[in-house]
mmCIF file of C-alpha atoms in Angstrom:
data_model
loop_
_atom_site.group_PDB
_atom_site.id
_atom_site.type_symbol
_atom_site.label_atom_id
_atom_site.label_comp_id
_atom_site.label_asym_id
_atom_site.label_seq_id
_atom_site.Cartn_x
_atom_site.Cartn_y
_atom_site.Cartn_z
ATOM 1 C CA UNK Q 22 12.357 -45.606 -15.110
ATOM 2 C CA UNK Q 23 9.782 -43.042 -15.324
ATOM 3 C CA UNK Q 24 6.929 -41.805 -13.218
ATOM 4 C CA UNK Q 25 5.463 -45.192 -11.933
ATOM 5 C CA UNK Q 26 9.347 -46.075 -10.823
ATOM 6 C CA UNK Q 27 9.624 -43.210 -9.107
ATOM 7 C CA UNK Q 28 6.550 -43.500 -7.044
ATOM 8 C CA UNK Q 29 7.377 -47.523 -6.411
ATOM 9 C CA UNK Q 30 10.761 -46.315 -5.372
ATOM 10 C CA UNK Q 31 9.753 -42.934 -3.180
ATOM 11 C CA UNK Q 32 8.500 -44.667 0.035
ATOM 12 C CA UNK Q 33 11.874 -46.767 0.522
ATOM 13 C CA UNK Q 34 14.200 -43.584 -0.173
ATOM 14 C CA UNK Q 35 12.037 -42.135 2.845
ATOM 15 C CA UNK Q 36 11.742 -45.281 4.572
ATOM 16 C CA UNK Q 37 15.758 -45.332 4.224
ATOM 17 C CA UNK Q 38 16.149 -41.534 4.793
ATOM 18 C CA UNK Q 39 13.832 -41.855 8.157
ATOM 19 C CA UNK Q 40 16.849 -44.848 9.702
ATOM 20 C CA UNK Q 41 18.560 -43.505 12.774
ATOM 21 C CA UNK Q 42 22.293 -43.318 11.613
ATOM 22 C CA UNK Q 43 23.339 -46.408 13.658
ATOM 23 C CA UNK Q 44 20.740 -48.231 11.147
ATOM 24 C CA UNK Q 45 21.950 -46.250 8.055
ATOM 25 C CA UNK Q 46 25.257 -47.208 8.608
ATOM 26 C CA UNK Q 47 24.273 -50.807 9.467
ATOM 27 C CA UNK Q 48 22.184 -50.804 6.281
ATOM 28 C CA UNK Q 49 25.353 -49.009 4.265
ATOM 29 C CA UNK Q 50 27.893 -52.309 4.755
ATOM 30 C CA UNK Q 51 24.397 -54.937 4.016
ATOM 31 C CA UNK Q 52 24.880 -52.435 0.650
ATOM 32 C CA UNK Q 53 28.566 -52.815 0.595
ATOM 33 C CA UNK Q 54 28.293 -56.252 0.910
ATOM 34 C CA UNK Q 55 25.674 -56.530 -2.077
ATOM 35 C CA UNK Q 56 27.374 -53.942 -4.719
ATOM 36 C CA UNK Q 57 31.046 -55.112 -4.228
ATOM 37 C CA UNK Q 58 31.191 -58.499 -3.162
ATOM 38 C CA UNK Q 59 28.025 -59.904 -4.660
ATOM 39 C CA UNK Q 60 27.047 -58.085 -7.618
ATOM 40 C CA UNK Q 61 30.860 -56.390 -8.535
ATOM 41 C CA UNK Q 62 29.308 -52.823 -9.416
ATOM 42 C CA UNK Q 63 32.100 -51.260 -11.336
ATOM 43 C CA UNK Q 64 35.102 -53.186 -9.720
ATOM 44 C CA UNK Q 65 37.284 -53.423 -12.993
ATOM 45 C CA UNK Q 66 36.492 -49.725 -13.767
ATOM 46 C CA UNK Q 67 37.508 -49.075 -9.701
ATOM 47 C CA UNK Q 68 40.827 -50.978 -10.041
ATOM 48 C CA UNK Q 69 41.973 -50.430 -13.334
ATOM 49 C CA UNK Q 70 41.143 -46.255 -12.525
ATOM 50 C CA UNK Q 71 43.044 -47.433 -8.590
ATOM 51 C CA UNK Q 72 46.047 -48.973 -10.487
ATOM 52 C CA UNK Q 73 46.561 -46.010 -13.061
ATOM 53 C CA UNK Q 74 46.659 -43.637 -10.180
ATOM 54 C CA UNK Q 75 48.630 -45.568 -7.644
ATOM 55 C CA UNK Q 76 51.602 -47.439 -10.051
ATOM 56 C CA UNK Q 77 53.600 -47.895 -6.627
ATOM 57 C CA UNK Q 78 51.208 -49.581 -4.457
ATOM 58 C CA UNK Q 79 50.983 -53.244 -4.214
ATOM 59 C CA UNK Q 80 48.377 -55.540 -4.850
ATOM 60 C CA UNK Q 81 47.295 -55.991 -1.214
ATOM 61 C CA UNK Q 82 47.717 -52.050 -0.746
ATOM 62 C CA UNK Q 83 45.218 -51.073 -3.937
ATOM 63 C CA UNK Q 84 42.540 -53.638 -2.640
ATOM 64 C CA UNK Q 85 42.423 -52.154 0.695
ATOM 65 C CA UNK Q 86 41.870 -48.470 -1.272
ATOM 66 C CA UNK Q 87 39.519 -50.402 -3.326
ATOM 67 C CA UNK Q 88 37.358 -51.717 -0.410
ATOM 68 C CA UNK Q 89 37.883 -47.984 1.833
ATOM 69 C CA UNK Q 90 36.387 -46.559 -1.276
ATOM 70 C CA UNK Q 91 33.320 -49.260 -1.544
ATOM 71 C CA UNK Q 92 32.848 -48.458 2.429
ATOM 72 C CA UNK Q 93 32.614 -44.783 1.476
ATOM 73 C CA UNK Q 94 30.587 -44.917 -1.551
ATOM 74 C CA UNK Q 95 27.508 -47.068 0.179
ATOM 75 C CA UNK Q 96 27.710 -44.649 3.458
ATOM 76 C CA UNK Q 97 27.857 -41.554 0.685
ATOM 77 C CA UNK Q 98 24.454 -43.008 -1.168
ATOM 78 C CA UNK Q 99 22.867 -43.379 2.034
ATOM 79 C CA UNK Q 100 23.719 -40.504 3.767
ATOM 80 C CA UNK Q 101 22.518 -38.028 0.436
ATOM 81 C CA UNK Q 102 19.350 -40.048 1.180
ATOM 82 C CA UNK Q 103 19.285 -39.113 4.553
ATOM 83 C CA UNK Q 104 19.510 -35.297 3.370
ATOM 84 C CA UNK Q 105 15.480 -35.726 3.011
ATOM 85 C CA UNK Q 106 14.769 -35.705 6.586
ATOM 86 C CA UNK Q 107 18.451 -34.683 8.242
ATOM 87 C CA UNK Q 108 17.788 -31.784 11.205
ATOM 88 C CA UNK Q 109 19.542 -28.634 10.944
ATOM 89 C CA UNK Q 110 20.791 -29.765 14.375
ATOM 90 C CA UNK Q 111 21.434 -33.356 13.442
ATOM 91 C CA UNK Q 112 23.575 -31.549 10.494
ATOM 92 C CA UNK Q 113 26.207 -29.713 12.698
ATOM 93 C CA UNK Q 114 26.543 -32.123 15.221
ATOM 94 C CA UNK Q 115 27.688 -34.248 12.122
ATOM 95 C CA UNK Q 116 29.943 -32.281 9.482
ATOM 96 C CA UNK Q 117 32.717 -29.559 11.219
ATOM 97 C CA UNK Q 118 33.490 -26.540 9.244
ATOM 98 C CA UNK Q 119 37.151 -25.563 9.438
ATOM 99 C CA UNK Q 120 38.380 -21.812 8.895
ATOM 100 C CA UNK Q 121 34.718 -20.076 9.173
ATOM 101 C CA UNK Q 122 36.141 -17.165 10.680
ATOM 102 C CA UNK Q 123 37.689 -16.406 7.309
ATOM 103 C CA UNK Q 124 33.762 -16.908 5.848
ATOM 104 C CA UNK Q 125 32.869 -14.627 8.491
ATOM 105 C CA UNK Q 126 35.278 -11.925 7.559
ATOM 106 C CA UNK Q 127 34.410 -12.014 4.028
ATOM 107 C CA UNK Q 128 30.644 -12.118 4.993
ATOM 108 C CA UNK Q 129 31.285 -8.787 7.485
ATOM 109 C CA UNK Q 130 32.910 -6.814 4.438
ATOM 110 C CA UNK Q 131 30.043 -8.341 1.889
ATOM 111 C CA UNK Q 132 31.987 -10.151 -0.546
ATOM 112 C CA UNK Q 133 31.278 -13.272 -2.391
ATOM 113 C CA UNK Q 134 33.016 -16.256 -2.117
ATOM 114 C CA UNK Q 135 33.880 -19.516 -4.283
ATOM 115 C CA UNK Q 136 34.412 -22.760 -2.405
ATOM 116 C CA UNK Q 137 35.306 -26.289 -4.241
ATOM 117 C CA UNK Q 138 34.601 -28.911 -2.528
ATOM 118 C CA UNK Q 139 36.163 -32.250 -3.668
ATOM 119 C CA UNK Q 140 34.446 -35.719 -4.364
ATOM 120 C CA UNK Q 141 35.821 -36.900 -1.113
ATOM 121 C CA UNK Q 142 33.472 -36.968 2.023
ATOM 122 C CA UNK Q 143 30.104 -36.228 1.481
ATOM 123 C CA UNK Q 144 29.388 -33.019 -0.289
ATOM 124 C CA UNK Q 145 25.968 -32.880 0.111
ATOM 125 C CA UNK Q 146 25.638 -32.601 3.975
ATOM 126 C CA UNK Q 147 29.111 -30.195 2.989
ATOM 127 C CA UNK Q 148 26.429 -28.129 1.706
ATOM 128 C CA UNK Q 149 24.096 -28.702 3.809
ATOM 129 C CA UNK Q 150 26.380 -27.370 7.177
ATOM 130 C CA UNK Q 151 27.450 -24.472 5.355
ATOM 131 C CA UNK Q 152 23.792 -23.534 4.925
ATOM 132 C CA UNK Q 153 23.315 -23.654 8.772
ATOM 133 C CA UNK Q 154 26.799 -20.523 9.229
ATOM 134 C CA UNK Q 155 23.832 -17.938 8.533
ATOM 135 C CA UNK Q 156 26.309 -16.219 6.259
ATOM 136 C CA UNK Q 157 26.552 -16.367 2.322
ATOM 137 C CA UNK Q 158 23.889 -17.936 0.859
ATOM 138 C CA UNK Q 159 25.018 -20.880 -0.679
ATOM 139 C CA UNK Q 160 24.409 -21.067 -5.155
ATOM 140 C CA UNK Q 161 25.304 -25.188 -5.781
ATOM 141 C CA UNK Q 162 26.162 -25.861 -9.462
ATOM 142 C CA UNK Q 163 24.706 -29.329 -10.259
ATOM 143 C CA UNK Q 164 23.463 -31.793 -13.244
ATOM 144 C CA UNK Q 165 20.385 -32.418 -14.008
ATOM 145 C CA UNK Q 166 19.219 -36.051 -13.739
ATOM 146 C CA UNK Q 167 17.586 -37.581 -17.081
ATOM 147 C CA UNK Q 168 14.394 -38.533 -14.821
ATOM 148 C CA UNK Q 169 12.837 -35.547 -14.459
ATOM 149 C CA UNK Q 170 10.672 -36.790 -11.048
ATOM 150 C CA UNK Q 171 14.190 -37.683 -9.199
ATOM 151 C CA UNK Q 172 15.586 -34.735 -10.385
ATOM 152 C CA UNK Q 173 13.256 -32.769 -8.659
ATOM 153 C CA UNK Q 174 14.045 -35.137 -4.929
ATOM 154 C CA UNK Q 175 17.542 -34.405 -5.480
ATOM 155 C CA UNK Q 176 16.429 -30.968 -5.834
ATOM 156 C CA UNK Q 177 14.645 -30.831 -3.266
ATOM 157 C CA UNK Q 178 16.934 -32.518 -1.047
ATOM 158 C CA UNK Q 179 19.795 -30.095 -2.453
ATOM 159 C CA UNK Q 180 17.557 -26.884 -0.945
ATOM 160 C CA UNK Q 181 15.448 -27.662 1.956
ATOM 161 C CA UNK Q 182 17.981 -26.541 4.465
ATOM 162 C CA UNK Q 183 18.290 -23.163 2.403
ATOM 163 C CA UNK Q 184 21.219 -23.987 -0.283
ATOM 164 C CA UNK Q 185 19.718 -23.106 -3.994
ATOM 165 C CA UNK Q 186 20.967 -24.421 -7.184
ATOM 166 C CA UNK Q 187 22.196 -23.037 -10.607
ATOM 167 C CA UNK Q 188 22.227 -26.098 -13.255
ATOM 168 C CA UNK Q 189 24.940 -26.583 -14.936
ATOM 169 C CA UNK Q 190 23.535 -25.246 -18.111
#
């Protein structure tokens, strides 16, 4: 999908990114119930990767993991979109930062930091809060998409609320 799929696609990422987040959410299990139950998006890969990691669960307990994690991953896809037109404001009232005093002290005595933040949650308005401390300007190592026109939303969805990004290149 090049340049003409882009533009097809670009008013309903900011059609979706413009939903209040009662909508977005509502809209997040209509995508639930279209990637896992209707179309299966990745389900073997999800619970053949759930059973390696979890030998002691049971059946019933690895299909409730399996359908948390489909509940996460559509309100993850649609919050990132939501990253296009998210308010500073709207972003701490959201996502809590724990332990900023100890960003603060390393801020006051002008040292660098290295935070890692896990594939659990959403990352991106992670990064997006931590842009709104007013301390260390935050560098986000990412990869480039293929599609050099949606590489440059994500981009610009990455920095608009002040984070800037090193590829990982």
């Amino acid at each position: 999908m090049g340049a003409i799929g882009y533009y097809l696609a670009l008013p309903f990422i900011y059609g979706i990114a413009l939903l209040p987040f009662p909508l977005l959410y509502l809209l997040s299990d209509g995508l639930y119930l279209l990637l896992y139950k209707v179309i299966g998006y990745r389900v073997a890969v999800v619970r053949e990767n759930l059973r390696k990691s979890f030998p002691e669960k049971t059946a019933g307990e690895l299909n409730a993991i399996e359908r948390a994690f489909y509940h996460w991953f559509c309100d993850l896809v649609l919050e990132t979109l939501k990253t296009l037109t998210i308010s500073p404001r709207q972003v701490q009232e959201r996502v809590s930062v724990s332990g900023e005093e100890i960003l603060k002290k390393y801020f006051d005595e002008r040292r660098s930091v290295i935070l890692v933040m896990g594939h659990w949650g959403n990352w991106e308005l992670g990064g997006a809060r931590f842009s709104q401390l007013g301390l260390h300007q935050l560098y986000v190592i990412y990869h480039p998409l293929q599609n050099e026109w949606f590489d440059g939303l994500v981009h610009h969805m990455r920095t608009r609320l002040g984070n800037k990004l090193y590829a990982m290149n």
